Amino acid sequence: QVQLVESGGGLVQAGGSLRLSCAASGRSVSSFAVGWFRQAPGKEQEFVAAINWSGRSPYYADSVKGRFTISRDNAKRTVYLKLNSLKPEDTALYYCAAIMSDSYYPPLSPSEYAYWGQGTQVTVSS
């Protein structure tokens, strides 16, 4: 079993930055792909970013490409999502998810992930 806990969300003005963390416990996640997803009120959950087990091959949604950066520190069992140049439309509950995978390409669909955190709220004011 893997438990995931997100942190780092908050209220920020447009143009500001945040760094979200996804800390894993229960077992090492060094062999897991990790993804970030978000869900705004009244909207469907959407893919934000994902990274493979080694930290290579990051993928981003077009809406965040160039603004968000996903990274991981397997020694700390933590995956990060740096959010820069935030926009009001980035406001959502952000979730991290994990799945054991040795593939170079991380999954991009939420249905492919087995473990989920409870989410951290990001609110961007205009």
XYZ file of N, CA, C and O in Angstrom:
504
model
N 0.835 -1.196 0.000
C 0.000 0.000 0.000
C 0.863 1.237 0.000
O 1.956 1.265 0.563
N 0.372 2.249 -0.639
C 1.050 3.540 -0.698
C 0.062 4.611 -0.253
O -1.080 4.640 -0.714
N 0.503 5.451 0.641
C -0.309 6.603 1.036
C 0.343 7.859 0.485
O 1.559 8.031 0.580
N -0.471 8.710 -0.083
C 0.010 9.956 -0.673
C -0.621 11.141 0.049
O -1.840 11.142 0.292
N 0.195 12.125 0.354
C -0.294 13.328 1.014
C 0.226 14.549 0.264
O 1.445 14.744 0.152
N -0.700 15.349 -0.233
C -0.330 16.576 -0.926
C -0.256 17.738 0.057
O -0.966 17.770 1.062
N 0.586 18.690 -0.265
C 0.682 19.916 0.517
C 1.198 21.025 -0.374
O 1.637 20.779 -1.498
N 1.134 22.251 0.134
C 1.692 23.379 -0.592
C 0.677 24.262 -1.288
O 1.042 25.297 -1.857
N -0.585 23.860 -1.255
C -1.604 24.693 -1.889
C -1.847 25.961 -1.078
O -1.332 26.130 0.025
N -2.649 26.846 -1.652
C -2.957 28.085 -0.944
C -3.601 29.102 -1.865
O -3.984 28.791 -2.999
N -3.707 30.306 -1.351
C -4.284 31.421 -2.101
C -3.146 32.294 -2.610
O -2.276 32.701 -1.836
N -3.148 32.573 -3.899
C -2.079 33.364 -4.507
C -2.681 34.280 -5.564
O -3.714 33.947 -6.158
N -2.045 35.404 -5.781
C -2.507 36.315 -6.822
C -2.077 35.809 -8.195
O -1.081 35.080 -8.320
N -2.804 36.229 -9.194
C -2.440 35.883 -10.565
C -1.005 36.318 -10.834
O -0.587 37.418 -10.426
N -0.256 35.445 -11.504
C 1.141 35.703 -11.774
C 2.073 35.145 -10.722
O 3.302 35.115 -10.924
N 1.507 34.719 -9.612
C 2.314 34.185 -8.523
C 2.710 32.737 -8.728
O 2.423 32.130 -9.765
N 3.361 32.187 -7.708
C 3.889 30.825 -7.788
C 3.565 30.042 -6.528
O 3.385 30.624 -5.443
N 3.502 28.743 -6.688
C 3.369 27.813 -5.578
C 4.178 26.569 -5.912
O 4.426 26.278 -7.093
N 4.564 25.842 -4.871
C 5.163 24.537 -5.088
C 4.372 23.508 -4.306
O 4.317 23.553 -3.075
N 3.766 22.584 -5.029
C 3.021 21.504 -4.411
C 3.942 20.316 -4.176
O 4.837 20.049 -4.980
N 3.702 19.617 -3.087
C 4.465 18.417 -2.776
C 3.515 17.235 -2.638
O 2.392 17.386 -2.149
N 3.992 16.090 -3.044
C 3.250 14.840 -2.896
C 4.180 13.871 -2.183
O 5.126 13.356 -2.787
N 3.943 13.671 -0.898
C 4.796 12.820 -0.090
C 4.191 11.430 0.025
O 2.996 11.280 0.325
N 5.022 10.432 -0.196
C 4.556 9.051 -0.162
C 5.046 8.341 1.088
O 6.163 8.567 1.546
N 4.196 7.491 1.610
C 4.590 6.666 2.746
C 4.026 5.267 2.539
O 3.171 5.053 1.681
N 4.499 4.341 3.300
C 4.033 2.968 3.198
C 5.010 2.079 2.469
O 5.233 0.948 2.869
N 5.568 2.569 1.404
C 6.595 1.848 0.676
C 7.300 2.826 -0.248
O 6.777 3.917 -0.514
N 8.430 2.410 -0.744
C 9.167 3.270 -1.666
C 8.377 3.453 -2.961
O 7.743 2.527 -3.448
N 8.413 4.655 -3.475
C 7.730 4.929 -4.739
C 8.724 5.090 -5.877
O 8.400 5.631 -6.934
N 9.955 4.639 -5.647
C 10.992 4.818 -6.676
C 10.658 4.046 -7.942
O 11.201 4.339 -8.997
N 9.757 3.062 -7.871
C 9.367 2.308 -9.057
C 7.971 2.690 -9.527
O 7.338 1.966 -10.298
N 7.489 3.832 -9.075
C 6.142 4.289 -9.410
C 6.188 5.492 -10.335
O 7.006 6.400 -10.169
N 5.283 5.517 -11.287
C 4.998 6.744 -12.016
C 4.044 7.578 -11.168
O 3.211 7.033 -10.430
N 4.167 8.886 -11.256
C 3.326 9.788 -10.469
C 2.727 10.849 -11.377
O 3.408 11.403 -12.241
N 1.467 11.107 -11.173
C 0.781 12.129 -11.947
C 0.107 13.145 -11.056
O -0.197 12.861 -9.893
N -0.097 14.320 -11.592
C -0.877 15.362 -10.930
C -2.121 15.611 -11.771
O -2.040 15.724 -13.009
N -3.243 15.718 -11.089
C -4.520 16.008 -11.736
C -5.192 17.123 -10.953
O -4.830 17.403 -9.808
N -6.159 17.763 -11.569
C -6.879 18.810 -10.850
C -8.347 18.778 -11.217
O -8.728 18.289 -12.280
N -9.140 19.314 -10.300
C -10.574 19.384 -10.542
C -11.113 20.683 -9.979
O -10.969 20.960 -8.775
N -11.679 21.474 -10.854
C -12.304 22.723 -10.457
C -13.794 22.479 -10.211
O -14.371 21.527 -10.761
N -14.439 23.305 -9.407
C -15.867 23.121 -9.131
C -16.698 23.092 -10.408
O -16.539 23.959 -11.276
N -17.530 22.083 -10.539
C -18.395 21.980 -11.699
C -17.719 21.484 -12.962
O -18.348 21.435 -14.020
N -16.435 21.113 -12.840
C -15.702 20.640 -14.017
C -15.185 19.229 -13.776
O -15.069 18.777 -12.646
N -14.851 18.562 -14.868
C -14.292 17.229 -14.760
C -12.827 17.287 -14.343
O -12.134 18.283 -14.561
N -12.384 16.197 -13.765
C -10.982 16.092 -13.410
C -10.138 16.121 -14.674
O -10.503 15.515 -15.691
N -9.007 16.827 -14.618
C -8.163 16.902 -15.805
C -6.710 16.619 -15.460
O -6.238 16.906 -14.345
N -6.018 16.074 -16.417
C -4.592 15.792 -16.301
C -3.814 17.096 -16.279
O -4.114 18.026 -17.021
N -2.798 17.143 -15.412
C -1.928 18.312 -15.338
C -0.503 17.960 -15.762
O 0.053 18.588 -16.657
N 0.087 16.958 -15.113
C 1.469 16.592 -15.399
C 1.728 15.186 -14.866
O 1.025 14.715 -13.981
N 2.745 14.537 -15.423
C 3.125 13.210 -14.959
C 4.613 13.007 -15.188
O 5.211 13.644 -16.065
N 5.175 12.088 -14.412
C 6.600 11.824 -14.502
C 6.832 10.340 -14.278
O 6.123 9.702 -13.490
N 7.805 9.786 -14.979
C 8.033 8.356 -14.825
C 8.857 8.065 -13.570
O 9.279 8.972 -12.847
N 9.137 6.793 -13.331
C 9.765 6.362 -12.084
C 11.151 6.961 -11.895
O 11.601 7.201 -10.781
N 11.843 7.233 -13.006
C 13.225 7.710 -12.910
C 13.325 9.227 -12.863
O 14.399 9.773 -12.641
N 12.227 9.904 -13.087
C 12.278 11.360 -13.120
C 12.437 11.914 -14.523
O 12.455 13.136 -14.720
N 12.580 11.016 -15.471
C 12.671 11.453 -16.855
C 11.273 11.458 -17.469
O 10.327 11.010 -16.892
N 11.208 11.920 -18.657
C 9.977 11.858 -19.443
C 8.805 12.561 -18.758
O 7.749 11.964 -18.550
N 8.966 13.844 -18.383
C 7.808 14.558 -17.855
C 6.821 14.903 -18.978
O 7.237 15.185 -20.098
N 5.561 14.849 -18.645
C 4.509 15.215 -19.591
C 3.640 16.291 -18.951
O 3.419 16.288 -17.747
N 3.134 17.181 -19.791
C 2.310 18.280 -19.293
C 1.085 18.472 -20.173
O 1.127 18.264 -21.392
N 0.014 18.894 -19.541
C -1.142 19.335 -20.307
C -0.769 20.612 -21.045
O 0.052 21.411 -20.553
N -1.352 20.813 -22.200
C -1.039 22.010 -22.985
C -1.321 23.281 -22.198
O -0.611 24.286 -22.352
N -2.321 23.227 -21.341
C -2.731 24.419 -20.608
C -1.712 24.871 -19.565
O -1.761 26.015 -19.104
N -0.787 23.986 -19.195
C 0.192 24.343 -18.170
C 1.626 24.274 -18.681
O 2.558 24.644 -17.956
N 1.811 23.808 -19.891
C 3.150 23.656 -20.450
C 3.876 25.002 -20.460
O 3.321 26.018 -20.871
N 5.096 24.981 -19.985
C 5.875 26.203 -19.918
C 5.690 26.986 -18.628
O 6.450 27.910 -18.344
N 4.681 26.620 -17.843
C 4.415 27.307 -16.573
C 4.614 26.390 -15.371
O 5.033 26.851 -14.311
N 4.280 25.122 -15.516
C 4.399 24.153 -14.427
C 5.579 23.227 -14.692
O 5.888 22.913 -15.850
N 6.202 22.776 -13.609
C 7.314 21.835 -13.719
C 7.139 20.722 -12.704
O 6.983 20.994 -11.502
N 7.174 19.488 -13.175
C 7.080 18.334 -12.290
C 8.473 17.761 -12.087
O 9.290 17.718 -13.013
N 8.761 17.346 -10.867
C 10.049 16.744 -10.558
C 9.861 15.785 -9.395
O 8.805 15.770 -8.758
N 10.896 14.997 -9.125
C 10.777 14.048 -8.027
C 12.102 13.852 -7.342
O 13.158 13.987 -7.966
N 12.042 13.504 -6.075
C 13.212 13.161 -5.281
C 12.892 11.821 -4.633
O 12.199 11.761 -3.611
N 13.356 10.746 -5.243
C 12.994 9.415 -4.748
C 13.561 9.145 -3.355
O 12.969 8.398 -2.585
N 14.696 9.750 -3.050
C 15.272 9.562 -1.712
C 14.338 10.132 -0.638
O 14.263 9.612 0.468
N 13.635 11.192 -0.995
C 12.694 11.819 -0.064
C 11.265 11.316 -0.267
O 10.348 11.760 0.420
N 11.095 10.414 -1.234
C 9.766 9.873 -1.523
C 8.764 10.990 -1.817
O 7.602 10.934 -1.397
N 9.195 11.963 -2.527
C 8.359 13.136 -2.778
C 8.411 13.533 -4.247
O 9.471 13.508 -4.868
N 7.263 13.891 -4.764
C 7.142 14.448 -6.110
C 6.634 15.874 -5.966
O 5.753 16.146 -5.155
N 7.201 16.755 -6.756
C 6.869 18.174 -6.663
C 6.188 18.655 -7.944
O 6.419 18.138 -9.032
N 5.380 19.658 -7.791
C 4.809 20.363 -8.943
C 4.969 21.848 -8.679
O 4.334 22.401 -7.781
N 5.852 22.477 -9.438
C 6.072 23.920 -9.303
C 5.135 24.621 -10.248
O 5.117 24.355 -11.456
N 4.351 25.534 -9.705
C 3.357 26.270 -10.474
C 3.815 27.723 -10.577
O 3.895 28.423 -9.567
N 4.130 28.143 -11.756
C 4.532 29.529 -12.010
C 3.506 30.224 -12.891
O 2.718 29.577 -13.571
N 3.552 31.544 -12.880
C 2.664 32.354 -13.727
C 1.219 31.897 -13.608
O 0.527 31.683 -14.609
N 0.772 31.751 -12.374
C -0.553 31.218 -12.143
C -1.645 32.133 -12.669
O -1.509 33.364 -12.647
N -2.713 31.500 -13.136
C -3.866 32.195 -13.684
C -5.111 31.818 -12.877
O -5.153 30.738 -12.285
N -6.120 32.664 -12.881
C -7.356 32.305 -12.161
C -7.928 30.961 -12.610
O -8.505 30.229 -11.794
N -7.743 30.621 -13.866
C -8.274 29.346 -14.363
C -7.495 28.132 -13.855
O -7.900 26.997 -14.087
N -6.401 28.364 -13.153
C -5.668 27.266 -12.510
C -6.280 26.898 -11.166
O -5.864 25.914 -10.544
N -7.253 27.669 -10.713
C -7.902 27.386 -9.434
C -8.579 26.021 -9.483
O -9.391 25.740 -10.364
N -8.215 25.158 -8.538
C -8.745 23.797 -8.505
C -8.198 23.068 -7.282
O -7.286 23.555 -6.615
N -8.748 21.898 -7.059
C -8.199 20.968 -6.087
C -7.206 20.093 -6.835
O -7.573 19.464 -7.836
N -5.974 20.093 -6.385
C -4.910 19.363 -7.067
C -4.632 18.056 -6.334
O -4.403 18.048 -5.117
N -4.620 16.968 -7.106
C -4.376 15.642 -6.561
C -3.105 15.047 -7.166
O -2.827 15.259 -8.350
N -2.374 14.278 -6.364
C -1.331 13.454 -6.943
C -1.793 12.000 -6.903
O -2.612 11.616 -6.060
N -1.264 11.223 -7.824
C -1.633 9.824 -7.941
C -0.399 9.022 -8.342
O 0.512 9.561 -8.978
N -0.379 7.738 -7.987
C 0.790 6.908 -8.257
C 0.370 5.536 -8.748
O -0.691 5.025 -8.392
N 1.244 4.949 -9.568
C 1.039 3.590 -10.049
C 2.412 2.962 -10.279
O 3.318 3.625 -10.795
N 2.561 1.722 -9.879
C 3.823 1.035 -10.120
C 3.983 0.831 -11.623
O 3.114 0.267 -12.285
N 5.096 1.315 -12.155
C 5.320 1.240 -13.591
C 6.783 1.419 -13.893
O 7.403 2.381 -13.419
N 7.319 0.524 -14.727
C 8.702 0.672 -15.168
C 8.772 1.218 -16.591
O 9.837 1.235 -17.209
N 7.640 1.688 -17.077
C 7.609 2.239 -18.428
C 8.304 3.593 -18.478
O 8.280 4.354 -17.511
N 8.904 3.881 -19.608
C 9.518 5.198 -19.807
C 8.435 6.273 -19.851
O 8.671 7.418 -19.475
N 7.241 5.885 -20.300
C 6.155 6.846 -20.468
C 5.155 6.718 -19.321
O 4.547 5.674 -19.144
N 4.950 7.772 -18.558
C 3.986 7.683 -17.459
C 2.560 7.725 -17.973
O 2.289 8.293 -19.032
N 1.635 7.120 -17.264
C 0.229 7.182 -17.673
C -0.287 8.621 -17.606
O 0.131 9.405 -16.748
N -1.205 8.930 -18.488
C -1.781 10.276 -18.517
C -3.259 10.273 -18.118
O -3.828 11.340 -17.905
N -3.846 9.090 -18.013
C -5.271 8.992 -17.675
C -5.432 8.672 -16.200
O -4.748 7.793 -15.670
N -6.358 9.331 -15.516
C -6.565 9.035 -14.087
C -6.962 7.595 -13.830
O -6.649 7.055 -12.757
N -7.609 6.951 -14.777
C -8.051 5.570 -14.576
C -6.885 4.596 -14.480
O -7.059 3.462 -14.034
N -5.703 5.015 -14.890
C -4.534 4.145 -14.848
C -3.778 4.222 -13.525
O -2.807 3.501 -13.341
N -4.206 5.070 -12.639
C -3.514 5.239 -11.366
C -4.248 4.505 -10.251
O -5.481 4.519 -10.184
N -3.454 3.901 -9.353
C -4.026 3.068 -8.298
C -4.136 3.784 -6.954
O -5.019 3.476 -6.161
N -3.232 4.709 -6.702
C -3.175 5.361 -5.394
C -3.365 6.853 -5.570
O -2.779 7.458 -6.471
N -4.152 7.435 -4.668
C -4.490 8.852 -4.754
C -4.369 9.521 -3.390
O -4.637 8.921 -2.354
N -3.980 10.787 -3.418
C -4.001 11.588 -2.216
C -5.343 12.279 -2.064
O -6.245 12.100 -2.888
N -5.462 13.074 -1.004
C -6.719 13.747 -0.703
C -6.850 15.097 -1.388
O -7.946 15.668 -1.429
N -5.764 15.604 -1.903
C -5.809 16.858 -2.642
C -5.379 18.056 -1.824
O -5.454 18.055 -0.587
N -4.914 19.069 -2.525
C -4.568 20.351 -1.915
C -5.154 21.452 -2.776
O -5.062 21.408 -4.008
N -5.780 22.436 -2.124
C -6.499 23.467 -2.863
C -5.570 24.574 -3.324
O -4.772 25.099 -2.530
N -5.693 24.924 -4.586
C -4.994 26.069 -5.149
C -6.041 27.077 -5.609
O -6.924 26.729 -6.403
N -5.945 28.289 -5.096
C -6.874 29.341 -5.473
C -6.074 30.537 -5.970
O -5.198 31.043 -5.255
N -6.361 30.958 -7.190
C -5.647 32.071 -7.802
C -6.622 33.223 -7.980
O -7.633 33.098 -8.678
N -6.309 34.341 -7.355
C -7.179 35.518 -7.449
C -6.712 36.428 -8.576
O -5.516 36.522 -8.863
N -7.661 37.103 -9.175
C -7.316 37.981 -10.301
C -7.002 39.391 -9.836
O -7.186 39.744 -8.686
